[in-house]
Amino acid sequence: MKSIAISLFASSIVTCCMCLSAETVGVRINTVANTNSVSGRVVSVADGDTITIIGDGNTQYKIRLNAIDAPEKSQAFGQKSKQQLSNYVFGKDITVTWKSKDKYGRVLGTVFVGGKDINLQMVRDGYAHHYKRFDSSPAYAAAETEARQNRRGLWSDPNPISPEDYRHRGKSAAPLAASSALPRSSAQREGGSRVEYRAGNAMPVSSRTAAPVNSTWPDTGFWLSTNSNKRHNRKCENYRKTRGYPCSKDEGSPCGKCGG
Ligand SMILES: [Zn+2]
């Protein structure tokens, strides 16, 4: 990995001199066989996989570290991951090799500090997942396996949630609620805010579709109707069919019909 990176840098320097049009506008993006590189000083670290650098001519680049996925800031190990990346890069002059940008216009790149691949290091430290859906590098896969075996960083958690799953959980309620085919949201509680199952309140209970059972909406045996604050058990016709969410047996007040 290191030797490949160094040879890329070497060819970057050669082609750099030919990039006159780019140089004149103060943007130093060098293209070598579809691989670009950009250098600059890290002025901000947003989280464990996103940084901002300022390059030549005061040009600012937002960089999304390629091939890795770090925990979200609100997620377990999110802050530690951010801190670890800061330790490696903040205030330093770095080089980023990249091939493409993401839909937000961020450079999808590999960050090097003194020839060291920081993306790989974050995986090795257990502060980022190898983003296997977008990358098949054996070195990254091996680094993740090793971090996991040694329970480093986020792997010290027996049940780590991938950042991707975490993001999906946070979003799942809204799109489902907006869908005409599925007027009810697959609701959940996330980050302290409660999202409810939206039952078709205009319809009689018997013709409503029950809230789906899945990992974020478990069948706990109790259902809290948030309109009435009544708790229902499995025998009740209201179970999973009112506006509410799966609850424990000590939430709300017991339903007068089913006993809660
Ligand atoms: Zn009931």
CSV table of N, CA, C and O in Angstrom, one decimal, residues 191-251:
chain,number,residue,atom,x,y,z
A,191,GLY,N,-32.2,8.1,19.4
A,191,GLY,CA,-31.6,9.3,19.9
A,191,GLY,C,-32.5,10.2,20.8
A,191,GLY,O,-32.4,11.4,20.8
A,192,GLY,N,-33.3,9.5,21.5
A,192,GLY,CA,-34.1,10.2,22.5
A,192,GLY,C,-35.5,10.7,21.9
A,192,GLY,O,-36.4,10.9,22.7
A,193,SER,N,-35.6,10.8,20.6
A,193,SER,CA,-36.9,11.2,20.1
A,193,SER,C,-37.7,10.0,19.7
A,193,SER,O,-37.2,9.1,19.1
A,194,ARG,N,-39.0,10.1,20.0
A,194,ARG,CA,-39.8,8.9,19.8
A,194,ARG,C,-40.6,9.1,18.5
A,194,ARG,O,-41.2,10.1,18.2
A,195,VAL,N,-40.5,8.1,17.7
A,195,VAL,CA,-41.3,8.1,16.4
A,195,VAL,C,-42.4,7.0,16.6
A,195,VAL,O,-42.1,5.9,17.1
A,196,GLU,N,-43.6,7.4,16.2
A,196,GLU,CA,-44.7,6.5,16.5
A,196,GLU,C,-45.1,5.7,15.2
A,196,GLU,O,-45.0,6.2,14.1
A,197,TYR,N,-45.7,4.6,15.4
A,197,TYR,CA,-46.4,3.9,14.4
A,197,TYR,C,-47.7,4.7,14.1
A,197,TYR,O,-48.5,5.1,15.0
A,198,ARG,N,-47.9,5.1,12.8
A,198,ARG,CA,-49.1,5.9,12.5
A,198,ARG,C,-50.2,5.0,12.0
A,198,ARG,O,-50.1,4.6,10.8
A,199,ALA,N,-51.1,4.6,12.8
A,199,ALA,CA,-52.2,3.7,12.3
A,199,ALA,C,-53.2,4.6,11.6
A,199,ALA,O,-53.2,5.8,11.7
A,200,GLY,N,-54.0,3.9,10.8
A,200,GLY,CA,-55.1,4.6,10.0
A,200,GLY,C,-56.2,4.9,11.0
A,200,GLY,O,-57.1,4.1,11.1
A,201,ASN,N,-56.1,6.0,11.7
A,201,ASN,CA,-57.1,6.3,12.8
A,201,ASN,C,-58.5,6.4,12.3
A,201,ASN,O,-59.4,6.2,13.1
A,202,ALA,N,-58.7,6.8,11.0
A,202,ALA,CA,-60.0,7.0,10.5
A,202,ALA,C,-60.7,5.6,10.3
A,202,ALA,O,-62.0,5.5,10.3
A,203,MET,N,-59.9,4.6,10.2
A,203,MET,CA,-60.5,3.2,9.9
A,203,MET,C,-60.9,2.6,11.2
A,203,MET,O,-60.2,2.8,12.2
A,204,PRO,N,-61.9,1.6,11.2
A,204,PRO,CA,-62.1,0.9,12.4
A,204,PRO,C,-60.9,0.0,12.7
A,204,PRO,O,-60.2,-0.4,11.8
A,205,VAL,N,-60.6,-0.2,14.0
A,205,VAL,CA,-59.4,-1.0,14.4
A,205,VAL,C,-59.3,-2.3,13.7
A,205,VAL,O,-58.2,-2.7,13.2
A,206,SER,N,-60.4,-3.0,13.5
A,206,SER,CA,-60.4,-4.3,12.9
A,206,SER,C,-59.8,-4.3,11.5
A,206,SER,O,-59.3,-5.3,11.1
A,207,SER,N,-60.0,-3.2,10.8
A,207,SER,CA,-59.5,-3.2,9.4
A,207,SER,C,-58.1,-2.6,9.2
A,207,SER,O,-57.6,-2.5,8.1
A,208,ARG,N,-57.5,-2.2,10.3
A,208,ARG,CA,-56.2,-1.6,10.3
A,208,ARG,C,-55.1,-2.7,10.1
A,208,ARG,O,-55.3,-3.8,10.6
A,209,THR,N,-54.0,-2.4,9.5
A,209,THR,CA,-52.9,-3.3,9.5
A,209,THR,C,-52.0,-3.1,10.7
A,209,THR,O,-51.8,-2.0,11.2
A,210,ALA,N,-51.6,-4.2,11.3
A,210,ALA,CA,-50.8,-4.1,12.5
A,210,ALA,C,-49.4,-3.6,12.2
A,210,ALA,O,-48.9,-3.8,11.1
A,211,ALA,N,-48.9,-3.0,13.2
A,211,ALA,CA,-47.5,-2.5,13.0
A,211,ALA,C,-46.6,-3.7,12.7
A,211,ALA,O,-46.7,-4.7,13.3
A,212,PRO,N,-45.7,-3.5,11.8
A,212,PRO,CA,-44.8,-4.6,11.4
A,212,PRO,C,-43.9,-5.0,12.6
A,212,PRO,O,-43.5,-4.2,13.4
A,213,VAL,N,-43.6,-6.3,12.7
A,213,VAL,CA,-42.6,-6.8,13.7
A,213,VAL,C,-41.3,-6.9,13.0
A,213,VAL,O,-41.1,-7.5,12.0
A,214,ASN,N,-40.3,-6.2,13.6
A,214,ASN,CA,-38.9,-6.3,13.1
A,214,ASN,C,-38.0,-5.9,14.2
A,214,ASN,O,-38.5,-5.7,15.3
A,215,SER,N,-36.7,-5.8,13.9
A,215,SER,CA,-35.7,-5.6,15.0
A,215,SER,C,-35.9,-4.3,15.7
A,215,SER,O,-35.7,-4.2,16.9
A,216,THR,N,-36.4,-3.3,15.0
A,216,THR,CA,-36.6,-2.0,15.6
A,216,THR,C,-38.0,-1.8,16.2
A,216,THR,O,-38.3,-0.9,17.0
A,217,TRP,N,-38.9,-2.7,15.8
A,217,TRP,CA,-40.3,-2.8,16.3
A,217,TRP,C,-40.6,-4.1,16.9
A,217,TRP,O,-41.4,-4.9,16.3
A,218,PRO,N,-39.9,-4.5,17.9
A,218,PRO,CA,-40.0,-5.9,18.4
A,218,PRO,C,-41.4,-6.2,19.0
A,218,PRO,O,-42.2,-5.2,19.4
A,219,ASP,N,-41.8,-7.4,19.0
A,219,ASP,CA,-43.1,-7.8,19.6
A,219,ASP,C,-42.8,-8.0,21.1
A,219,ASP,O,-42.5,-9.1,21.6
A,220,THR,N,-43.0,-6.9,21.9
A,220,THR,CA,-42.7,-7.0,23.3
A,220,THR,C,-43.8,-7.5,24.1
A,220,THR,O,-43.7,-7.8,25.3
A,221,GLY,N,-45.0,-7.7,23.5
A,221,GLY,CA,-46.1,-8.2,24.2
A,221,GLY,C,-47.0,-7.1,24.7
A,221,GLY,O,-48.1,-7.3,25.2
A,222,PHE,N,-46.5,-5.8,24.7
A,222,PHE,CA,-47.2,-4.7,25.1
A,222,PHE,C,-47.1,-3.6,24.1
A,222,PHE,O,-46.1,-3.4,23.4
A,223,TRP,N,-48.2,-2.8,24.0
A,223,TRP,CA,-48.3,-1.8,23.0
A,223,TRP,C,-48.8,-0.5,23.7
A,223,TRP,O,-49.9,-0.6,24.3
A,224,LEU,N,-48.1,0.6,23.5
A,224,LEU,CA,-48.6,1.8,24.1
A,224,LEU,C,-49.3,2.7,23.1
A,224,LEU,O,-48.7,3.1,22.1
A,225,SER,N,-50.6,3.0,23.3
A,225,SER,CA,-51.3,3.9,22.4
A,225,SER,C,-51.0,5.3,22.9
A,225,SER,O,-51.3,5.7,24.0
A,226,THR,N,-50.3,6.1,22.1
A,226,THR,CA,-49.8,7.4,22.5
A,226,THR,C,-50.9,8.4,22.6
A,226,THR,O,-50.8,9.4,23.3
A,227,ASN,N,-52.0,8.2,21.9
A,227,ASN,CA,-53.1,9.2,22.0
A,227,ASN,C,-53.8,9.1,23.4
A,227,ASN,O,-54.1,10.1,24.0
A,228,SER,N,-53.9,7.9,23.9
A,228,SER,CA,-54.6,7.7,25.2
A,228,SER,C,-53.7,7.4,26.3
A,228,SER,O,-54.1,7.4,27.5
A,229,ASN,N,-52.4,7.1,26.0
A,229,ASN,CA,-51.5,6.6,27.0
A,229,ASN,C,-51.9,5.3,27.6
A,229,ASN,O,-51.5,5.0,28.8
A,230,LYS,N,-52.7,4.6,26.9
A,230,LYS,CA,-53.1,3.2,27.4
A,230,LYS,C,-52.2,2.1,26.8
A,230,LYS,O,-51.8,2.2,25.7
A,231,ARG,N,-52.0,1.2,27.7
A,231,ARG,CA,-51.1,0.0,27.3
A,231,ARG,C,-52.0,-1.2,27.0
A,231,ARG,O,-52.9,-1.5,27.8
A,232,HIS,N,-51.7,-1.8,25.9
A,232,HIS,CA,-52.5,-3.0,25.5
A,232,HIS,C,-51.6,-4.2,25.5
A,232,HIS,O,-50.4,-4.1,25.2
A,233,ASN,N,-52.3,-5.4,25.7
A,233,ASN,CA,-51.5,-6.7,25.6
A,233,ASN,C,-51.9,-7.3,24.3
A,233,ASN,O,-52.7,-6.9,23.5
A,234,ARG,N,-51.3,-8.5,24.0
A,234,ARG,CA,-51.5,-9.2,22.7
A,234,ARG,C,-52.9,-9.6,22.4
A,234,ARG,O,-53.3,-9.7,21.3
A,235,LYS,N,-53.7,-9.7,23.5
A,235,LYS,CA,-55.1,-10.2,23.3
A,235,LYS,C,-56.0,-9.1,22.9
A,235,LYS,O,-57.1,-9.3,22.4
A,236,CYS,N,-55.5,-7.9,23.0
A,236,CYS,CA,-56.4,-6.7,22.7
A,236,CYS,C,-56.5,-6.4,21.2
A,236,CYS,O,-55.5,-6.6,20.5
A,237,GLU,N,-57.7,-6.0,20.8
A,237,GLU,CA,-57.8,-5.7,19.3
A,237,GLU,C,-57.0,-4.5,18.9
A,237,GLU,O,-56.7,-4.3,17.8
A,238,ASN,N,-56.6,-3.7,19.9
A,238,ASN,CA,-55.8,-2.5,19.7
A,238,ASN,C,-54.3,-2.8,19.6
A,238,ASN,O,-53.5,-1.9,19.2
A,239,TYR,N,-53.9,-4.0,19.9
A,239,TYR,CA,-52.5,-4.4,20.0
A,239,TYR,C,-51.8,-4.1,18.6
A,239,TYR,O,-52.2,-4.7,17.6
A,240,ARG,N,-50.8,-3.2,18.6
A,240,ARG,CA,-50.1,-2.9,17.4
A,240,ARG,C,-50.9,-2.2,16.3
A,240,ARG,O,-50.5,-2.2,15.2
A,241,LYS,N,-52.1,-1.8,16.6
A,241,LYS,CA,-53.0,-1.2,15.6
A,241,LYS,C,-53.4,0.2,15.9
A,241,LYS,O,-54.2,0.8,15.2
A,242,THR,N,-52.9,0.8,16.9
A,242,THR,CA,-53.2,2.2,17.2
A,242,THR,C,-51.9,3.0,17.0
A,242,THR,O,-50.8,2.4,16.9
A,243,ARG,N,-52.1,4.3,17.1
A,243,ARG,CA,-50.9,5.2,17.0
A,243,ARG,C,-50.1,4.9,18.3
A,243,ARG,O,-50.6,5.0,19.4
A,244,GLY,N,-48.8,4.5,18.2
A,244,GLY,CA,-48.1,4.1,19.4
A,244,GLY,C,-46.8,3.4,19.0
A,244,GLY,O,-46.2,3.6,18.0
A,245,TYR,N,-46.3,2.6,20.0
A,245,TYR,CA,-45.1,1.9,19.8
A,245,TYR,C,-45.0,0.7,20.8
A,245,TYR,O,-45.7,0.7,21.8
A,246,PRO,N,-44.1,-0.2,20.5
A,246,PRO,CA,-44.0,-1.4,21.4
A,246,PRO,C,-43.4,-0.9,22.8
A,246,PRO,O,-42.5,0.0,22.8
A,247,CYS,N,-44.0,-1.3,23.9
A,247,CYS,CA,-43.5,-0.8,25.1
A,247,CYS,C,-43.3,-2.0,26.1
A,247,CYS,O,-43.5,-3.1,25.8
A,248,SER,N,-42.9,-1.6,27.3
A,248,SER,CA,-42.7,-2.6,28.4
A,248,SER,C,-43.9,-2.6,29.2
A,248,SER,O,-44.8,-1.7,29.1
A,249,LYS,N,-44.0,-3.5,30.2
A,249,LYS,CA,-45.3,-3.7,30.9
A,249,LYS,C,-45.5,-2.6,32.0
A,249,LYS,O,-46.5,-2.6,32.6
A,250,ASP,N,-44.5,-1.7,32.1
A,250,ASP,CA,-44.7,-0.6,33.1
A,250,ASP,C,-44.9,0.8,32.5
A,250,ASP,O,-44.9,1.8,33.2
A,251,GLU,N,-45.1,0.8,31.2
A,251,GLU,CA,-45.3,2.1,30.5
A,251,GLU,C,-46.8,2.3,30.4
A,251,GLU,O,-47.6,1.4,30.2
